[in-house]
Coordinates of C-alpha atoms and ligand atoms in Angstrom, one line a residue:
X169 CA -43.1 47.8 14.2
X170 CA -39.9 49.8 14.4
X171 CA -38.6 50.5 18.0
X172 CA -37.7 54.1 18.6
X173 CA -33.9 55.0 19.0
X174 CA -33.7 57.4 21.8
X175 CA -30.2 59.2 21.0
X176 CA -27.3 59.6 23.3
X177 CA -24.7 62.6 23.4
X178 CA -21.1 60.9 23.3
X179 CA -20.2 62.7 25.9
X180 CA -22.9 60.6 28.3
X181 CA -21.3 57.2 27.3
X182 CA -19.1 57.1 30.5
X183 CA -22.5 57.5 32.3
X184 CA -24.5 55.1 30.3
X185 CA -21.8 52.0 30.1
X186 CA -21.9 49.8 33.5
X187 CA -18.3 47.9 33.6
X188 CA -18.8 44.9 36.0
X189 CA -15.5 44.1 37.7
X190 CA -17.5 40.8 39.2
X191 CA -18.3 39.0 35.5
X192 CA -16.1 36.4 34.1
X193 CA -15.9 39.0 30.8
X194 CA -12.9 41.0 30.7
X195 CA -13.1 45.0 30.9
X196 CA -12.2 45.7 27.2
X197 CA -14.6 42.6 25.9
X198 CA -17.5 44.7 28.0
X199 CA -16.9 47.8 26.8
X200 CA -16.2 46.6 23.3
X201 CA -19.9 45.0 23.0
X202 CA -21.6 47.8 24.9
X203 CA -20.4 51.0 22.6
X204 CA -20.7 48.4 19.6
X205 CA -24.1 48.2 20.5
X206 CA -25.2 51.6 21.2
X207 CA -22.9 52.4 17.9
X208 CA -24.9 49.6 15.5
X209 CA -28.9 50.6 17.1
X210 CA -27.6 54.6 15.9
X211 CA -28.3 55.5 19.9
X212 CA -24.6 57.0 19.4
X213 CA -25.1 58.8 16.1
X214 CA -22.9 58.9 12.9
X215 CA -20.4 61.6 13.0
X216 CA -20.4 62.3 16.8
X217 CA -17.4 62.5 19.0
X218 CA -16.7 60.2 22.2
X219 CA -14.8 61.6 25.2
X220 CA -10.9 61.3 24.8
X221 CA -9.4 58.0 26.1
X222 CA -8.4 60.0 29.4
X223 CA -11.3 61.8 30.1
X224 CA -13.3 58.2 29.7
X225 CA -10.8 56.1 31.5
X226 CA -11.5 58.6 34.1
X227 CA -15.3 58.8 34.4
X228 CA -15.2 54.9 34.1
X229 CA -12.3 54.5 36.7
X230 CA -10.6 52.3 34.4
X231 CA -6.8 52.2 33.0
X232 CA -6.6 54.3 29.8
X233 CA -5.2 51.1 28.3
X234 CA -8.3 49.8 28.5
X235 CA -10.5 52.5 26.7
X236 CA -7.8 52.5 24.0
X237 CA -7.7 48.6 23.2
X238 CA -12.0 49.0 23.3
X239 CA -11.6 51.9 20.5
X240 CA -9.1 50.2 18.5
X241 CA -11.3 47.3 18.1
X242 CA -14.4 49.6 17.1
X243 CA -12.0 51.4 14.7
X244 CA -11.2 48.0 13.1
X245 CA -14.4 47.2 12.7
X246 CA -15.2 49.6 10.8
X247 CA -17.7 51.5 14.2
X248 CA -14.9 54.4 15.2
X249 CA -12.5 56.9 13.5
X250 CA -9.5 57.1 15.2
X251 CA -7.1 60.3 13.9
X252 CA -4.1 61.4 16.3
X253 CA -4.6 64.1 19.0
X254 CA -8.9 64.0 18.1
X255 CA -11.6 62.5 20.1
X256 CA -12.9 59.2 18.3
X257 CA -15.6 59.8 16.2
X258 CA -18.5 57.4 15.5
X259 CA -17.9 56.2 11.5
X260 CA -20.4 58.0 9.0
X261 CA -20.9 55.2 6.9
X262 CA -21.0 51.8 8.7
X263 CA -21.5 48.4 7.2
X264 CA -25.7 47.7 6.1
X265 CA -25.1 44.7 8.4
X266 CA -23.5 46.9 11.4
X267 CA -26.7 48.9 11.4
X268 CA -29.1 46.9 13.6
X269 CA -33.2 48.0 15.1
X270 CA -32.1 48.8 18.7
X271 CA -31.4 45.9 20.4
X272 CA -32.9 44.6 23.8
X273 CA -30.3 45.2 26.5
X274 CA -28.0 42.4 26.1
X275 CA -27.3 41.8 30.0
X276 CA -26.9 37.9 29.1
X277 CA -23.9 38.7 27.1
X278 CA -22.2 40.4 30.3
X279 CA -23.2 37.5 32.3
X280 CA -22.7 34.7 30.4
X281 CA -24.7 31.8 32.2
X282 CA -23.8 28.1 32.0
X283 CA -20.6 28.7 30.4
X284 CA -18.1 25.5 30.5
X285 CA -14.9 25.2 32.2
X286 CA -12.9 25.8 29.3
X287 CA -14.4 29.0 28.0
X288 CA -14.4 30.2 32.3
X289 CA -11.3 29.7 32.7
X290 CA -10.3 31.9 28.8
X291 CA -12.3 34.6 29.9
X292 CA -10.9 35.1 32.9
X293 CA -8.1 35.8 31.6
X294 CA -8.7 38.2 29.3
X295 CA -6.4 37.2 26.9
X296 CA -5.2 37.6 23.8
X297 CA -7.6 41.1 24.3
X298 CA -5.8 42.3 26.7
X299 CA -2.4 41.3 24.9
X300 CA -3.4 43.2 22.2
X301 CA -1.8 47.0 22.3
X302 CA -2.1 49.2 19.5
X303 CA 0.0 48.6 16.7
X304 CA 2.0 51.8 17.4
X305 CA 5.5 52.2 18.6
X306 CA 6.8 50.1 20.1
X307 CA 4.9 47.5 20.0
X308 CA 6.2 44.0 20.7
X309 CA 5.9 40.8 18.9
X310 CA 5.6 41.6 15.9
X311 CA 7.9 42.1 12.1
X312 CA 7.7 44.8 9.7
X313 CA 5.0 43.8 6.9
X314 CA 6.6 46.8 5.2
X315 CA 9.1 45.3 4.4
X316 CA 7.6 41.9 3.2
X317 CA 7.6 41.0 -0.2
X318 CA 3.7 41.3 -0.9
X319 CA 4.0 41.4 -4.8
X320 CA 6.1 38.1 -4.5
X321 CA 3.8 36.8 -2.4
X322 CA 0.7 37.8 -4.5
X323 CA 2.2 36.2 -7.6
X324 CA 2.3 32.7 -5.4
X325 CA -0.9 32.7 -4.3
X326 CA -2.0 33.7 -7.9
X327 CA -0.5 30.4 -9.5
X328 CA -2.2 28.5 -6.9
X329 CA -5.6 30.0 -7.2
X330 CA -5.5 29.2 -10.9
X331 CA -4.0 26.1 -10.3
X332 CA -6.5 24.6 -7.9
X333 CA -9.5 24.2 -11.1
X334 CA -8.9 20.6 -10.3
X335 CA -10.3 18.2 -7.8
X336 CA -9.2 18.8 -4.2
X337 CA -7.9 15.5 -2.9
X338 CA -8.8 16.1 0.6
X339 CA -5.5 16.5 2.0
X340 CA -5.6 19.2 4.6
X341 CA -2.1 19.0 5.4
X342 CA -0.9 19.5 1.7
X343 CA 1.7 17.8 1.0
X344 CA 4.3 19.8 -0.7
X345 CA 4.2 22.1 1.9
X346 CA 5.1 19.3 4.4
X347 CA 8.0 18.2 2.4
X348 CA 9.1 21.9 2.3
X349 CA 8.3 22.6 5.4
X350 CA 10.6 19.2 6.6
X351 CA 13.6 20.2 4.8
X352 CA 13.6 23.9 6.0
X353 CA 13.4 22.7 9.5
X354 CA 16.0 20.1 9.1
X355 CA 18.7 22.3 8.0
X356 CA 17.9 25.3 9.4
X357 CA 16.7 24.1 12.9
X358 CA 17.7 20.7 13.4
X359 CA 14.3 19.3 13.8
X360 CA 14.3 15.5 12.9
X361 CA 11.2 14.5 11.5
X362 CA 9.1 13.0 8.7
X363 CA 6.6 15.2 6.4
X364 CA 3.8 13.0 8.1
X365 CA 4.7 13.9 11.3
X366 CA 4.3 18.2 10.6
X367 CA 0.6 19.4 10.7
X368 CA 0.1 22.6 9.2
X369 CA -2.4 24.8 11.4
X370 CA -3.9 28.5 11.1
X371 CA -1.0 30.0 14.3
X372 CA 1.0 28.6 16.7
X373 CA -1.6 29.5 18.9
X374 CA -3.9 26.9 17.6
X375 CA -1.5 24.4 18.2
X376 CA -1.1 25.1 21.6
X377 CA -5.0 25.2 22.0
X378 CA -4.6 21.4 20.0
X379 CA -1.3 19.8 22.1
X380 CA -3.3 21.1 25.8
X381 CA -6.4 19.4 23.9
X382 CA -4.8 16.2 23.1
X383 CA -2.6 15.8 26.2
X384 CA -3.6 17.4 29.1
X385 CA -6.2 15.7 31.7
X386 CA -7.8 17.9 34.3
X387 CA -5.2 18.6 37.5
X388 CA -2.6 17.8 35.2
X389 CA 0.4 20.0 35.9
X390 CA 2.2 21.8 33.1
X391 CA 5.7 23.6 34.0
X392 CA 6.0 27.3 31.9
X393 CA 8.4 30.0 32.2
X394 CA 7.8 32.8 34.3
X395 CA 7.9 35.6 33.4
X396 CA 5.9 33.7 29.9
X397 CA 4.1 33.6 27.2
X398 CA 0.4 34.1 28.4
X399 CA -1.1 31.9 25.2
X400 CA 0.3 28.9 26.2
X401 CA -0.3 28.9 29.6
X402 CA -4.1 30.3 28.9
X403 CA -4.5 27.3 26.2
X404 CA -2.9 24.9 29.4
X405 CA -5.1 25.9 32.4
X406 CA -8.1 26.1 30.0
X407 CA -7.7 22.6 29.1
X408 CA -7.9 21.8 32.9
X409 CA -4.0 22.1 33.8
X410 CA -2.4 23.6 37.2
X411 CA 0.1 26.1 35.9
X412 CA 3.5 26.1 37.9
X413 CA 5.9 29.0 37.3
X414 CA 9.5 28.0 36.3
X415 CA 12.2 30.6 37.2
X416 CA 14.7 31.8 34.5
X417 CA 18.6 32.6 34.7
X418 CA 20.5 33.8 32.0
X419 CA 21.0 30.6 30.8
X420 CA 17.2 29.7 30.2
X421 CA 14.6 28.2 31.9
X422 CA 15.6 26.8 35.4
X423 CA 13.8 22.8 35.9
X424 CA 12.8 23.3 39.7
X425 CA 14.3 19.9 40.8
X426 CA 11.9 19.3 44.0
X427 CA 8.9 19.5 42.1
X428 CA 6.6 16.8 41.2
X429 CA 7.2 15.8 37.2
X430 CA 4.6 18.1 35.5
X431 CA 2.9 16.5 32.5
X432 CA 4.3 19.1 29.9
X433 CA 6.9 21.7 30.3
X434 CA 6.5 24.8 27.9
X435 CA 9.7 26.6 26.7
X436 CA 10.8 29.1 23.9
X437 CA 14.7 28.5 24.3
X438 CA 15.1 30.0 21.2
X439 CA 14.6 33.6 22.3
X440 CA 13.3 33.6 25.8
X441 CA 9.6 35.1 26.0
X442 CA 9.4 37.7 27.0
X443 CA 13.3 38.1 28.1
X444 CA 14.8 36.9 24.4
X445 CA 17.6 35.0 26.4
X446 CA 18.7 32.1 24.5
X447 CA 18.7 28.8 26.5
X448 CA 22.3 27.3 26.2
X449 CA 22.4 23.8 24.8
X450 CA 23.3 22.6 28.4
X451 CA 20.3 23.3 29.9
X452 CA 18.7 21.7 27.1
X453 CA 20.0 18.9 27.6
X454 CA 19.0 19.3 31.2
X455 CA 15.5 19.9 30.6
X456 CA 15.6 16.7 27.5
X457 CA 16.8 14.6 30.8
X458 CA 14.2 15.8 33.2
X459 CA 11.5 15.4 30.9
X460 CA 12.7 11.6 30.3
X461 CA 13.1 10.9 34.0
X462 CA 9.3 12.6 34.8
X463 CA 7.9 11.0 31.3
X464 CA 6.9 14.6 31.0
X465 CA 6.7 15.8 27.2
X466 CA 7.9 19.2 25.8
X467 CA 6.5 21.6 24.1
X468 CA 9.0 23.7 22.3
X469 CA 8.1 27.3 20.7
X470 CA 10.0 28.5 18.4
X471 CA 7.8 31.2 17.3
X472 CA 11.0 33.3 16.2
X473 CA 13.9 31.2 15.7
X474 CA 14.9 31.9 12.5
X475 CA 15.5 35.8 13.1
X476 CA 18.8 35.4 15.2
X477 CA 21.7 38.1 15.0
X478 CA 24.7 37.0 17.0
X479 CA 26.7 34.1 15.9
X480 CA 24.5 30.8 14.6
X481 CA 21.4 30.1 15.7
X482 CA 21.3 27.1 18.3
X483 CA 19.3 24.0 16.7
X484 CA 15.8 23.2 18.3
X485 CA 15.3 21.0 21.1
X486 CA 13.6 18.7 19.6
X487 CA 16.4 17.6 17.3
X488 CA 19.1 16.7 20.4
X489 CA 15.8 14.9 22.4
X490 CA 16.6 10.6 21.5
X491 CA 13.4 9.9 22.8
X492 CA 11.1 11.9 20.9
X493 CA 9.4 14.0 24.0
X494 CA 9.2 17.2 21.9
X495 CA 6.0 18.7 20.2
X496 CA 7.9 21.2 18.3
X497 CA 5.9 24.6 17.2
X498 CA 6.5 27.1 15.2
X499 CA 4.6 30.1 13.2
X500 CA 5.0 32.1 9.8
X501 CA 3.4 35.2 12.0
X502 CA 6.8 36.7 12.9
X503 CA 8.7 35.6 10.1
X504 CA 6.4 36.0 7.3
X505 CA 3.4 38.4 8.4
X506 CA 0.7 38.0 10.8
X507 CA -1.6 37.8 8.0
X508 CA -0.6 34.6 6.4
X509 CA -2.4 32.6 9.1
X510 CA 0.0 29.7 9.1
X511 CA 1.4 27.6 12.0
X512 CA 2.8 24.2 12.3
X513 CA 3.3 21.4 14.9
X514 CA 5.7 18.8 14.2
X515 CA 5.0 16.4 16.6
X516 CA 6.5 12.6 17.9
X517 CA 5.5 9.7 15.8
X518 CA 3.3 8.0 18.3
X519 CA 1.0 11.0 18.3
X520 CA 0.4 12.0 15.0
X521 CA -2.7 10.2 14.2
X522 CA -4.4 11.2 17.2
X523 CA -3.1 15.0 16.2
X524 CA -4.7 14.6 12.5
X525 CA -7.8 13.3 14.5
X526 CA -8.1 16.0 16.5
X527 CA -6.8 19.1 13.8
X528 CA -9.9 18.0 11.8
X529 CA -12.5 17.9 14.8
X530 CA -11.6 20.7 15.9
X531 CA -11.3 22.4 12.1
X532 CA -8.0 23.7 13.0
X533 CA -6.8 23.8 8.8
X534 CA -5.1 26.2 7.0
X535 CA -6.2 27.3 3.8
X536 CA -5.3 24.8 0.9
X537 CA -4.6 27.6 -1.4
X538 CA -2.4 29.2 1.5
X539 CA -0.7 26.1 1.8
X540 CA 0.1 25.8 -1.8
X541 CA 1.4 28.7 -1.8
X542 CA 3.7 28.9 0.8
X543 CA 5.5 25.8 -0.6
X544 CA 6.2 27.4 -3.5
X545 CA 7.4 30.7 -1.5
X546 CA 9.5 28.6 0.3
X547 CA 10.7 26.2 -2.4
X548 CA 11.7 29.1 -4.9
X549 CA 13.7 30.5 -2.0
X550 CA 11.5 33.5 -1.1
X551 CA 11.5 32.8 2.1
X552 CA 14.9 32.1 3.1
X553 CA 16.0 35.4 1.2
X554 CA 13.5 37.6 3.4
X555 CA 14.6 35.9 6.6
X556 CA 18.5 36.9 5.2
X557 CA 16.8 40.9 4.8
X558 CA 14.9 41.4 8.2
X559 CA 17.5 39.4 10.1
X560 CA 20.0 42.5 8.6
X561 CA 17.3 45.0 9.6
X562 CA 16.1 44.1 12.7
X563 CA 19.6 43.3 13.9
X564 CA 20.1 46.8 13.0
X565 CA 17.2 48.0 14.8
X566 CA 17.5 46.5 17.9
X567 CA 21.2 48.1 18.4
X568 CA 20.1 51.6 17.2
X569 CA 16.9 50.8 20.1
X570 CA 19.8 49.7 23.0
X571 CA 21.8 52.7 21.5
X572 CA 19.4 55.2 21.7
X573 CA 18.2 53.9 25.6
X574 CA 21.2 53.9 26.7
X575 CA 22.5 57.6 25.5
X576 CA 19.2 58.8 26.9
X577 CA 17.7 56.6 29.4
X578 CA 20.5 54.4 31.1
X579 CA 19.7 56.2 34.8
X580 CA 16.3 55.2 34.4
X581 CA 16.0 51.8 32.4
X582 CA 18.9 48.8 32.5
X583 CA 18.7 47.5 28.6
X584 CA 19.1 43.6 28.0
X585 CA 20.1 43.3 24.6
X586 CA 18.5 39.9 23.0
X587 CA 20.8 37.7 20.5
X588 CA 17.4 37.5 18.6
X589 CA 14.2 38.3 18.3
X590 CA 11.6 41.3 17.9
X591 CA 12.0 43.5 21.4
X592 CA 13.9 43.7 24.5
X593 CA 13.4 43.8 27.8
X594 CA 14.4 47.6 29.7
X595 CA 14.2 47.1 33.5
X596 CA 13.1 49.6 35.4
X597 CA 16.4 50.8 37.7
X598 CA 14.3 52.3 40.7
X599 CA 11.6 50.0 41.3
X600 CA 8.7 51.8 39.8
X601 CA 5.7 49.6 39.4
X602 CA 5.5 49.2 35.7
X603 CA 1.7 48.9 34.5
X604 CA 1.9 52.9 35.7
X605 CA 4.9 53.9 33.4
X606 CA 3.1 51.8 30.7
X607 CA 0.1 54.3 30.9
X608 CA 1.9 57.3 31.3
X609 CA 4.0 56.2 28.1
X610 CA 1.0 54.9 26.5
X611 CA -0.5 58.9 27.0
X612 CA 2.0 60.2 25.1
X613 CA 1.8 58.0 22.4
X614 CA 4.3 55.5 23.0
X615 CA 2.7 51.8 23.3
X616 CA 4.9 48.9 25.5
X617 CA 4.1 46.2 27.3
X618 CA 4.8 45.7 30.8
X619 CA 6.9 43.0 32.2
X620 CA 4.9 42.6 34.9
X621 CA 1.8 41.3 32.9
X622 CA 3.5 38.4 31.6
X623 CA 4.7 37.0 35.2
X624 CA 2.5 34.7 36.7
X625 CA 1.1 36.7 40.1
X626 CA 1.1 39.6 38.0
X627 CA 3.2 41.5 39.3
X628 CA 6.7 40.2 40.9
X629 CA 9.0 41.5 37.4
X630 CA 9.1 45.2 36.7
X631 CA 10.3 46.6 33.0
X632 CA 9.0 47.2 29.7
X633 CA 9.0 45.1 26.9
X634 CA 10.2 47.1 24.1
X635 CA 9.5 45.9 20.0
X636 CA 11.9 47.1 17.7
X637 CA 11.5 44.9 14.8
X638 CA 8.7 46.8 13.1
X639 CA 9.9 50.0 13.9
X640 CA 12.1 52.3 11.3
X641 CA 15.0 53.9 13.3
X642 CA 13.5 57.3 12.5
X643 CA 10.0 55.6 14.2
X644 CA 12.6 54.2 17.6
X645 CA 14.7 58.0 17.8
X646 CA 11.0 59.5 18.0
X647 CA 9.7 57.0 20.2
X648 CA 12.7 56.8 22.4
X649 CA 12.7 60.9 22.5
X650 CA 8.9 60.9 23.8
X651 CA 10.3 57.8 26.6
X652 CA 13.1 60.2 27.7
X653 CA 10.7 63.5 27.8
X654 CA 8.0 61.6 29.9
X655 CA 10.3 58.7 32.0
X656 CA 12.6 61.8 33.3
X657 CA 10.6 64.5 34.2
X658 CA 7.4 65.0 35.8
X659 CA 5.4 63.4 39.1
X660 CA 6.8 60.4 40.7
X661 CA 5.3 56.8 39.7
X662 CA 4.2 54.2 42.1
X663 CA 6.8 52.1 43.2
X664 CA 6.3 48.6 42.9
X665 CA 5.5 45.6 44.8
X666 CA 8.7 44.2 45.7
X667 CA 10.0 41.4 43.6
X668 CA 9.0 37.7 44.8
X669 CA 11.9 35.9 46.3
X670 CA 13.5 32.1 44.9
X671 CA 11.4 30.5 47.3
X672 CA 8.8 31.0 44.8
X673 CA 10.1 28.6 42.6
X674 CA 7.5 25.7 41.4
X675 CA 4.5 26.9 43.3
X676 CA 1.0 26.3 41.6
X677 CA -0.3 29.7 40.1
X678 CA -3.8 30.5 39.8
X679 CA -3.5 33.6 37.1
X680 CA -1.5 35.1 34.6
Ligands
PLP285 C1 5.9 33.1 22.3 C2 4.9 33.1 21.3 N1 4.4 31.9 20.8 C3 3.4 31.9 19.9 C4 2.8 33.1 19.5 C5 1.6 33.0 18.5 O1 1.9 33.0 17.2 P1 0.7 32.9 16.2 O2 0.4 34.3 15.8 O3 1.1 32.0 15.1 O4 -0.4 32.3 17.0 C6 3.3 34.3 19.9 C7 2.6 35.5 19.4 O5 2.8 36.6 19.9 C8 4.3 34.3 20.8 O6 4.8 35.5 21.3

């Protein structure tokens, strides 16, 4: 028998969802699955409009960063049309398979019971969900697809496709893409490795998720940079590991010298992240020394090595390291597009059988036909000629971004200009807490991410983390303009919690 929907205005949902601040699932996850639901059982009907992102933030005493990461997973599902300056609407036409009978209240997935230490410790901290701002200016982290060759591209995966009417050998690190792969990294990076030692996986991401599988023991200690990159430490204290916070200069990551050897140390000395600060090949060496002397390996990410403006690129790590401590990671996500799916490890001899083990337990393989491709994207010198073009435009869009912040916004935010990279770091001059000029920017359209969400407690660095590379200078003078209008006029911010001290330096952290 058919259960009866019993329909709800939109302008009720704020009264209807229950956000539980107790449960181990994170605030956008909860909403997300509750105005799915009442979306797919047609309690929300087609066509009608949900409060504005304020107005629901406010009835559900929530950040408006929040509501807006919920909707913009709904909209990409297909659930919720988003248009500028309108109240989302539910979608008129959903999916067959979106529309559901009305479901029984799905407490259980709120309150996941029995849930292992691994997936805990993930949920708690919320990320990548939370990581993941709208893609409007100026977000960070990521190129301009626009301007990637897609027809090339096409045409590769094309040949491949046909190609593939013959019997798969069972290779799920293919081959040519190895060898290309190898040589690519040899003279542009200075990795030193054999094709059988690179393993090609779906993102960077995943092998992070595989190196803290493979290595890490629980109460293992694993040494990050802090102010980091939340997806490596997530992947570390999921796997069981004690994260401690390593403090940066300009000059890179600083090895706290009292501390107890962790079993892995986690750098991006290419360009810094969050900061973009290149680590100089001194401290490298320093770090290649102290992980000898602790037997500690490293796991270098060089998630955006290849798109550096001033002077040459430093080579990677792992090709001064003698000893062969280096896991060395990199991604066609910021290079190529995020799309591509594509990430490599090229990890120490000794290790890779247990890698290949462990890639295909865990299923962590990239498409063959995406494989194929790529080699021949790289080996007909695609790639290397649309590294040459973005490193040219986002060279030229980071200065016009420092340029326009500093005619406009030097009183307020003290611009560190990267040698590389997709964004910059702008520090907030008079100590506002960050997380609230992120809001206020985000309510005038302008999406950042603050420094102070990437820093271990939380909270100890204030400033924004600004994206320029997938911005058109037209898209940075706008975005920059609505900074200025709402940064220098208008109610005073919170200040913020004042910034932690160098005693700090190598204590355990419990969050990111
Ligand atoms: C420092 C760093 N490493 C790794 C990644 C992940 O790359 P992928 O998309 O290949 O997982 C990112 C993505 O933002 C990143 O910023």
């Amino acid at each position: 028998m058919k259960r009866m929907v019993v329909p709800v205005s939109g302008a009720l949902v704020g009264a209807i969802v229950t956000l539980d601040r107790r449960s181990d699932v994170g605030l956008v996850t909860q909403l997300t699955q509750q105005l799915r639901a009442l979306i797919a059982s047609g309690r929300l009907a087609a066509g009608g409009l949900l409060p504005s992102t304020r107005t629901l933030a406010a009835d559900l005493a929530v950040s408006r960063n929040t509501i807006s990461y919920a909707f913009e997973q709904l909209a990409s599902e297909g659930y919720l049309k988003l248009s500028r300056g309108r109240r989302p609407a539910v979608a008129t036409q959903l999916d067959d398979c979106a529309l559901v009978p009305d479901p029984a209240p799905r407490r259980d997935i709120v309150r996941m019971p029995g849930l292992s230490r691994w997936a805990s410790q993930l949920v708690s901290t919320d990320w990548p969900m939370s990581y993941q701002a709208p893609m409007r200016p100026l977000r960070a982290g990521q190129g301009d697809v626009r301007e990637f060759p897609h027809a090339v591209w096409a045409r590769c995966l094309r040949r491949n496709v046909l190609r593939r009417s013959r019997a798969h050998d069972g290779a799920i690190n293919r081959l040519r893409l190895r060898h290309e792969l190898k040589e690519y990294l040899q003279a542009n990076r200075g990795v030193r490795a054999d094709a059988d030692q690179i393993f090609i996986l779906p993102t960077a991401q995943a092998a992070l998720s595989l190196v803290a599988a493979i290595l890490i023991a629980p109460g293992d200690r694993v040494l990050v940079e802090d102010p980091g990159y939340p997806g490596a430490a997530s992947a570390f204290r999921a796997a069981g590991a004690g994260i401690v916070g390593a403090m940066l200069d300009d000059q890179g990551m600083l090895y706290p010298g009292d501390a107890r050897p962790p079993k892995v140390i986690f750098t991006t000395p290419s360009h810094q992240h969050p900061t973009g600060r290149l680590m100089s090949v001194g401290r490298r060496l320093e770090l290649i020394s102290a992980a000898q002397r602790g037997e500690s390996w490293i796991v270098e990410d060089d998630y955006d090595g290849e798109l550096h403006y001033d002077g040459r690129p430093v080579p990677a790590l792992q090709g001064l390291d003698p000893q062969a401590r280096v896991l060395y990671v990199g991604t066609f996500s910021k290079a190529m597009t995020p799309e591509i799916r594509v990430g490599y490890l090229v990890a120490p001899a000794p290790l890779a059988q247990t890698i290949e083990i462990a890639q295909r337990h865990m299923g962590l393989i990239a498409a063959v036909d995406v494989q194929e491709a790529l080699a021949d994207f790289i080996a007909d010198g695609h790639f290397l000629s649309h590294i040459r073009k973005v490193r040219r435009i986002y060279r030229a869009r980071r200065d016009h971004l420092a340029g326009a912040l500093e005619r406009q916004l030097s009183d307020v935010l003290a611009v560190e200009i990267p040698p590389g990279g997709m964004q910059l770091v702008a520090r907030l001059r008079d100590g506002r807490a960050d997380s609230a000029v992120v809001e206020r920017l985000a309510d005038s359209g302008v999406h950042v991410r603050s420094l102070s969400s990437l820093a271990l407690d939380g909270r100890s660095e204030h400033g924004l983390l600004l994206g320029f590379a997938a911005w058109r200078e037209s898209e940075i003078s706008a975005a920059v303009r609505v900074m200025a209008a709402s940064l220098t006029v208008g109610r005073p911010i919170a200040q913020a919690p004042r910034a932690r001290s160098r005693a700090n330096l190598g204590r355990t952290q419990a969050r990111s």
